[in-house]
Coordinates of C-alpha atoms and ligand atoms in Angstrom, one line a residue:
M1412 CA -33.3 -11.2 -9.1
K1413 CA -29.7 -11.3 -10.1
K1414 CA -27.3 -9.5 -7.7
L1415 CA -24.0 -7.7 -8.7
R1416 CA -20.8 -6.5 -6.9
L1417 CA -21.0 -2.7 -6.8
N1418 CA -17.3 -2.3 -8.3
K1419 CA -18.3 -4.7 -11.2
F1420 CA -21.5 -2.6 -11.6
L1421 CA -19.6 0.7 -12.0
S1422 CA -17.1 -0.7 -14.1
N1423 CA -19.6 -2.2 -16.5
S1424 CA -21.5 1.1 -16.4
G1425 CA -18.5 2.8 -18.1
V1426 CA -17.5 4.8 -14.7
A1427 CA -14.0 3.5 -14.7
S1428 CA -11.8 0.6 -15.0
R1429 CA -12.5 -2.0 -12.1
R1430 CA -9.6 -0.9 -9.9
K1431 CA -10.5 2.5 -10.5
C1432 CA -14.0 2.1 -9.3
D1433 CA -12.7 0.5 -6.0
E1434 CA -11.1 3.7 -5.2
I1435 CA -14.2 5.7 -6.3
I1436 CA -16.2 3.5 -3.8
A1437 CA -13.5 3.8 -0.8
S1438 CA -13.4 7.4 -1.3
G1439 CA -17.1 7.9 -0.5
K1440 CA -18.3 9.0 -3.6
V1441 CA -21.0 6.5 -4.3
T1442 CA -24.5 6.2 -2.9
V1443 CA -27.0 3.2 -3.5
N1444 CA -30.7 4.5 -2.5
G1445 CA -29.1 7.6 -0.8
K1446 CA -26.8 5.9 1.2
V1447 CA -23.0 6.4 0.8
V1448 CA -21.4 3.0 0.6
T1449 CA -17.8 2.5 1.0
E1450 CA -17.6 -1.6 0.6
I1451 CA -16.3 -2.5 -2.6
G1452 CA -18.0 -5.9 -2.3
S1453 CA -21.5 -4.6 -1.8
Q1454 CA -24.2 -6.2 -3.9
I1455 CA -26.5 -4.4 -5.6
N1456 CA -29.5 -5.1 -7.5
E1457 CA -29.2 -3.5 -10.7
K1458 CA -33.1 -3.6 -11.6
K1459 CA -34.0 -2.1 -8.2
D1460 CA -31.4 0.1 -6.6
K1461 CA -30.5 3.4 -7.7
V1462 CA -26.8 4.1 -7.8
M1463 CA -25.0 7.2 -8.0
V1464 CA -21.6 8.7 -8.4
E1465 CA -21.0 12.1 -7.3
G1466 CA -24.9 12.7 -7.5
K1467 CA -25.0 11.3 -11.2
A1468 CA -27.2 8.2 -11.7
V1469 CA -25.4 5.6 -13.2
C1470 CA -26.8 2.7 -15.1
L1471 CA -25.7 0.0 -17.2
P1472 CA -25.1 0.7 -21.1
S1473 CA -27.2 -0.7 -23.7
S1474 CA -24.1 -1.8 -25.7
F1475 CA -20.3 -1.9 -25.7
V1476 CA -18.2 0.7 -27.4
Y1477 CA -14.6 0.5 -28.3
I1478 CA -12.6 3.4 -30.0
K1479 CA -9.3 4.5 -30.8
L1480 CA -8.4 8.0 -30.7
N1481 CA -5.3 9.9 -31.9
K1482 CA -4.9 12.3 -28.8
P1483 CA -3.2 15.6 -29.8
K1484 CA -1.0 17.6 -27.6
G1485 CA -3.2 19.9 -25.5
Y1486 CA -5.7 17.7 -24.3
A1487 CA -6.7 16.4 -20.9
C1488 CA -7.8 12.8 -20.4
T1489 CA -10.3 13.8 -17.6
A1490 CA -13.7 13.9 -18.3
S1491 CA -13.9 17.5 -16.7
D1492 CA -10.6 19.6 -16.4
E1493 CA -10.1 21.3 -13.2
K1494 CA -8.3 24.1 -15.0
G1495 CA -10.9 24.3 -17.7
R1496 CA -8.8 23.0 -20.4
K1497 CA -9.8 20.9 -23.8
T1498 CA -10.4 17.3 -22.6
I1499 CA -10.2 14.2 -25.3
Y1500 CA -14.0 13.9 -24.7
D1501 CA -14.3 17.1 -26.5
L1502 CA -13.0 15.3 -29.7
V1503 CA -15.0 12.0 -29.3
D1504 CA -18.6 12.2 -30.6
C1505 CA -20.4 9.6 -28.4
E1506 CA -23.8 9.2 -26.3
E1507 CA -22.2 6.4 -24.2
R1508 CA -20.4 7.3 -21.1
L1509 CA -16.7 6.5 -22.0
F1510 CA -13.5 6.4 -20.1
S1511 CA -9.7 6.0 -21.3
I1512 CA -7.7 2.9 -20.7
G1513 CA -4.6 4.7 -19.1
R1514 CA -4.2 8.1 -19.7
L1515 CA -1.7 10.3 -21.7
D1516 CA -0.2 13.8 -20.3
Y1517 CA -1.8 16.7 -21.6
N1518 CA 1.6 17.3 -23.6
T1519 CA 1.9 13.9 -24.9
E1520 CA -0.1 12.8 -28.0
G1521 CA -1.0 9.6 -29.8
L1522 CA -3.2 6.4 -29.2
I1523 CA -5.6 6.1 -26.4
I1524 CA -8.4 3.7 -26.3
L1525 CA -11.8 4.4 -24.7
T1526 CA -14.3 2.1 -23.6
N1527 CA -17.5 1.7 -21.7
D1528 CA -16.7 -1.6 -21.0
G1529 CA -14.8 -2.3 -17.5
D1530 CA -14.1 -6.0 -17.9
F1531 CA -12.2 -5.4 -21.1
A1532 CA -10.5 -2.1 -19.5
N1533 CA -9.6 -4.2 -16.8
K1534 CA -7.7 -6.7 -18.7
V1535 CA -5.9 -4.2 -21.0
S1536 CA -4.7 -2.3 -18.1
H1537 CA -4.1 -4.9 -15.5
P1538 CA -0.1 -6.0 -15.2
R1539 CA -1.1 -9.5 -15.2
Y1540 CA -1.9 -9.2 -19.0
D1541 CA 1.4 -7.7 -19.8
V1542 CA 0.2 -5.3 -22.4
E1543 CA 3.3 -3.5 -24.0
K1544 CA 2.8 0.3 -24.9
E1545 CA 5.2 1.5 -27.3
Y1546 CA 6.0 5.3 -27.6
R1547 CA 8.1 7.4 -29.9
V1548 CA 10.6 10.1 -28.2
T1549 CA 11.9 13.1 -29.9
I1550 CA 14.9 14.6 -28.1
E1551 CA 17.4 17.4 -29.3
G1552 CA 20.9 16.3 -30.3
K1553 CA 22.6 12.9 -30.4
I1554 CA 21.6 10.3 -27.7
K1555 CA 24.6 7.9 -26.7
E1556 CA 24.8 4.3 -26.7
S1557 CA 25.5 4.5 -22.6
E1558 CA 22.5 6.4 -22.3
L1559 CA 20.3 4.0 -24.1
A1560 CA 21.9 1.1 -22.1
V1561 CA 20.9 2.9 -18.9
L1562 CA 17.2 3.2 -20.2
R1563 CA 17.2 -0.6 -20.8
K1564 CA 18.6 -1.8 -17.6
G1565 CA 16.1 0.4 -15.6
V1566 CA 16.8 3.7 -14.8
V1567 CA 16.8 5.3 -11.1
V1568 CA 13.7 7.7 -10.8
D1569 CA 13.4 9.6 -7.3
S1570 CA 15.2 6.7 -5.7
Q1571 CA 13.0 4.4 -7.3
K1572 CA 14.2 1.8 -10.1
M1573 CA 12.1 1.6 -13.3
P1574 CA 11.6 -1.5 -14.6
P1575 CA 13.6 -2.4 -17.8
A1576 CA 12.4 -0.9 -21.1
K1577 CA 13.0 -2.1 -24.6
V1578 CA 14.7 0.9 -26.2
K1579 CA 15.9 1.1 -29.8
L1580 CA 17.3 4.0 -31.5
L1581 CA 15.1 4.9 -34.7
S1582 CA 17.2 7.6 -36.5
Q1583 CA 19.7 10.6 -35.3
D1584 CA 21.5 13.5 -36.6
E1585 CA 23.1 16.0 -35.3
N1586 CA 20.0 18.1 -34.0
V1587 CA 17.6 15.3 -33.3
S1588 CA 17.3 11.7 -32.1
K1589 CA 14.3 9.6 -32.4
I1590 CA 13.8 6.8 -29.9
S1591 CA 11.4 3.9 -29.7
V1592 CA 10.6 2.9 -26.0
V1593 CA 8.5 -0.3 -25.1
I1594 CA 7.2 -0.6 -21.5
N1595 CA 4.5 -2.6 -19.7
E1596 CA 3.7 -0.4 -16.9
G1597 CA 1.8 2.7 -16.9
Q1598 CA 3.6 4.9 -14.0
N1599 CA 2.7 8.3 -14.0
R1600 CA 4.8 10.5 -16.5
Q1601 CA 6.9 7.4 -16.9
V1602 CA 8.7 8.0 -20.0
R1603 CA 9.5 11.8 -19.2
R1604 CA 10.8 10.9 -16.2
M1605 CA 13.0 8.2 -17.5
F1606 CA 14.5 10.6 -19.7
E1607 CA 14.9 13.5 -16.9
A1608 CA 16.9 11.1 -14.9
I1609 CA 19.6 10.6 -17.7
G1610 CA 19.7 14.6 -18.1
R1611 CA 17.5 14.5 -21.5
E1612 CA 14.4 16.7 -21.9
I1613 CA 11.8 15.2 -24.4
K1614 CA 10.8 17.2 -27.2
L1615 CA 7.8 15.2 -28.5
L1616 CA 6.2 12.3 -27.0
K1617 CA 3.9 10.0 -29.1
R1618 CA 2.3 6.7 -28.0
V1619 CA 2.0 4.6 -31.0
R1620 CA 0.8 1.2 -29.9
I1621 CA -1.2 -0.4 -26.7
G1622 CA -0.5 -4.3 -27.4
S1623 CA -1.4 -5.2 -30.9
V1624 CA -3.5 -1.9 -31.6
R1625 CA -1.3 0.8 -33.6
L1626 CA -2.2 4.1 -34.0
G1627 CA -2.2 3.5 -37.9
G1628 CA -3.3 6.2 -40.1
L1629 CA -5.5 8.3 -37.8
S1630 CA -4.5 11.8 -37.9
R1631 CA -4.1 14.2 -34.8
G1632 CA -7.9 14.3 -33.2
Q1633 CA -9.5 11.8 -35.3
W1634 CA -11.0 8.5 -34.2
R1635 CA -12.7 5.3 -35.1
D1636 CA -14.0 2.0 -33.5
L1637 CA -11.6 -1.0 -33.1
T1638 CA -12.3 -3.6 -35.4
E1639 CA -13.3 -7.2 -34.2
D1640 CA -9.7 -8.4 -35.4
E1641 CA -8.1 -5.3 -33.1
L1642 CA -10.3 -6.3 -30.0
N1643 CA -9.6 -9.9 -30.3
L1644 CA -5.7 -9.5 -30.7
L1645 CA -6.0 -7.3 -27.9
V1646 CA -7.7 -9.2 -25.3
G1647 CA -8.0 -12.9 -26.7
K1648 CA -11.5 -13.7 -28.1
K1649 CA -14.3 -11.7 -26.5
Ligands
URA546 N1 4.9 8.3 -20.3 C1 5.1 9.9 -19.9 O1 5.8 10.3 -19.6 N2 3.7 10.3 -20.3 C2 2.7 9.6 -20.8 O2 1.7 10.4 -21.3 C3 2.7 8.7 -21.0 C4 3.8 7.8 -20.6

């Protein structure tokens, strides 16, 4: 009977990406046949062993699902929000247990990719694959060329230097500036913190692209399956 590493089994079952599953296992939330297992590399027999995460049974999906969603402002990216707020799972009608690849803040809108395929999620979110994320930032007033230069070079946030970003001014008038920001990492509130560090508050933040997948014509709250082409371009031929 084929055995599977516990972290791979969990990510293949749509619990979370592989790295996140490592954290979940280490935190003692996973039981195998009723016993807590904290070793990431434990082997399980997917046919015989009963695996549970926080008391909920986990099993491998019958098929993989890949979805893109235009997350509106005012939705959390967690499965159940501790403050009882609306979540992205209220928007997507799917039987499978899905997780988002990277998150967006409650007040950020735009492109989210959801899947139950842990290997795929691992590739898209792993720094080794260097997948770009593109944001549209709207701020009040005119932004100076010197401020854009600081963002490009890598601004210091909480005594930590942010990696350089691709930053382009899209349009501006006396009231509003619109800026494109492309980053490869996904640190917590990274774009907002970059702008805070130059003393600018973001009025609107929207993710418009992950790798080669664009938000396209999806309206707020709308979702659809990724096309075969979008999948292939994102992680190479599957
Ligand atoms: N950067 C942010 O500040 N927020 C997001 O949601 C994503 C990137």
